[in-house]
């Protein structure tokens, strides 16, 4: 019954080619476009209103109701309950962040920070991984692979280590992965292949290799990943007592999250479970700003998923200039976002805007998040830096309700954080100066004192 009402479908409505839910594909066989997981909602049981999900709160002892992904499984009903893989993902927090609101200039409104770093592997990727894993488990896959700037590999490695359903093979670019993330993949026992190249190279290779060796691919070209990431929006709504905020602001790398958020809201609207859509802001790092270039400068828009000459032209230009992505926010250091077309659809549906922020703005915003909240990694802070820019431009209104997605945990990239707060100018220059960061406006510097009781007491009284 389930498989009658669930299938995969090309995102181009004119193509509309469909595939069975059990097929493993990363692209449409007819036109090469991305695939969606699609549902015949009329044949599926659905809640009458979003608040009906609250009934599940009393059953938190059951793993599927505890999971912040699967307690919403009526909205991603692609697998039978007994095949669902969960390790307790999605226990995340929406924090009403008053200090950070002041920093971004939201004087009359509300800023909320959605802490996806609280997931088991420390990033939002676990939402998607539990869904991709569920699909892989349903079809009996034995090995799974990903290319990663770090968090996808940490997540894949963790799900493999905990469930033992599959073995993990991860591809990382050389020298591009932060220690927090690399240490996770190694600790969890994943086969870690470091290729000479960057993320865009690793991404291209892993697709070839998965095809060649029949390894299940868990990057966000996998449409099931995005089904899991839709639930980030459900949890935001849940925390706002099912009220739709004015803005969702999210960093953009491979554009899986922004695409998933768009799909979540398009479906909720179609199902009559929300009456309006929030606006979407996707924030690039200026050293990895493909979406910004295409959407804001070259006017590229969603065209029913059709390949667009302006996009090919831009990529050719990148090749000619041998231009590589470069930003301290390594999780979004990506020049060829695989979900570009789906993201354009999300921007279209949610009256989207795209902005780019410098590494200076990212690091300052990150320090503000750390000082006024639970902290995050550099890529996540792009959302806060982007919100600040949009407020200054008057695009986000001062009295609006804004949700910034903090995609990864503060401890993912200690090198960047310590370099920002350090008194060691060489360290600062090596890690941040080389990225164009000139000053640490909100540095909290360690105080060096001699090992002497009086001097220590003096220092404490001077600085506190
Ligand atoms: C993966 C990742 C991103 C980028 O998300 P996309 O869905 O690829 O756009 C941003 N921040 C962090 C911390 C990530 O791990």
PDB file of C-alpha atoms and ligand atoms in Angstrom, residues 123-125 149 151-152 181 220 229 251-258 331-332 334 377 379-380 407-408, ligand 1:
ATOM      1  CA  UNK A 123      25.030  19.177  12.908  1.00  0.00           C
ATOM      2  CA  UNK A 124      21.698  19.315  11.091  1.00  0.00           C
ATOM      3  CA  UNK A 125      22.967  16.584   8.769  1.00  0.00           C
ATOM      4  CA  UNK A 149      33.296  19.110   3.977  1.00  0.00           C
ATOM      5  CA  UNK A 151      29.608  17.146   8.774  1.00  0.00           C
ATOM      6  CA  UNK A 152      28.033  14.711   6.338  1.00  0.00           C
ATOM      7  CA  UNK A 181      34.735  16.826  12.087  1.00  0.00           C
ATOM      8  CA  UNK A 220      22.107  15.681  -0.519  1.00  0.00           C
ATOM      9  CA  UNK A 229      15.681  17.868   6.648  1.00  0.00           C
ATOM     10  CA  UNK A 251      23.530  29.311   5.112  1.00  0.00           C
ATOM     11  CA  UNK A 252      23.858  27.898   1.592  1.00  0.00           C
ATOM     12  CA  UNK A 253      26.480  25.305   0.624  1.00  0.00           C
ATOM     13  CA  UNK A 254      25.233  22.416  -1.475  1.00  0.00           C
ATOM     14  CA  UNK A 255      21.757  23.941  -1.002  1.00  0.00           C
ATOM     15  CA  UNK A 256      20.155  20.813   0.402  1.00  0.00           C
ATOM     16  CA  UNK A 257      18.740  22.524   3.467  1.00  0.00           C
ATOM     17  CA  UNK A 258      17.222  25.487   1.635  1.00  0.00           C
ATOM     18  CA  UNK A 331      30.950  23.667   5.526  1.00  0.00           C
ATOM     19  CA  UNK A 332      29.805  26.030   2.772  1.00  0.00           C
ATOM     20  CA  UNK A 334      31.345  24.865  -2.320  1.00  0.00           C
ATOM     21  CA  UNK A 377      30.557  26.852  13.833  1.00  0.00           C
ATOM     22  CA  UNK A 379      29.232  28.372   8.408  1.00  0.00           C
ATOM     23  CA  UNK A 380      26.226  28.577  10.734  1.00  0.00           C
ATOM     24  CA  UNK A 407      23.561  24.376  11.288  1.00  0.00           C
ATOM     25  CA  UNK A 408      26.524  23.087  13.293  1.00  0.00           C
TER      26      UNK A 408
HETATM   27  C1  LIG B   1      26.349  21.031   5.316  1.00  0.00           C
HETATM   28  C2  LIG B   1      26.404  22.284   6.082  1.00  0.00           C
HETATM   29  C3  LIG B   1      25.953  23.502   5.561  1.00  0.00           C
HETATM   30  C4  LIG B   1      25.466  23.635   4.155  1.00  0.00           C
HETATM   31  O1  LIG B   1      24.196  23.099   3.983  1.00  0.00           O
HETATM   32  P1  LIG B   1      23.624  22.789   2.532  1.00  0.00           P
HETATM   33  O2  LIG B   1      22.405  22.036   2.763  1.00  0.00           O
HETATM   34  O3  LIG B   1      24.691  21.964   1.836  1.00  0.00           O
HETATM   35  O4  LIG B   1      23.438  24.092   1.850  1.00  0.00           O
HETATM   36  C5  LIG B   1      25.966  24.615   6.373  1.00  0.00           C
HETATM   37  N1  LIG B   1      26.431  24.552   7.635  1.00  0.00           N
HETATM   38  C6  LIG B   1      26.888  23.412   8.163  1.00  0.00           C
HETATM   39  C7  LIG B   1      27.405  23.426   9.548  1.00  0.00           C
HETATM   40  C8  LIG B   1      26.893  22.231   7.412  1.00  0.00           C
HETATM   41  O5  LIG B   1      27.352  21.123   7.952  1.00  0.00           O
END
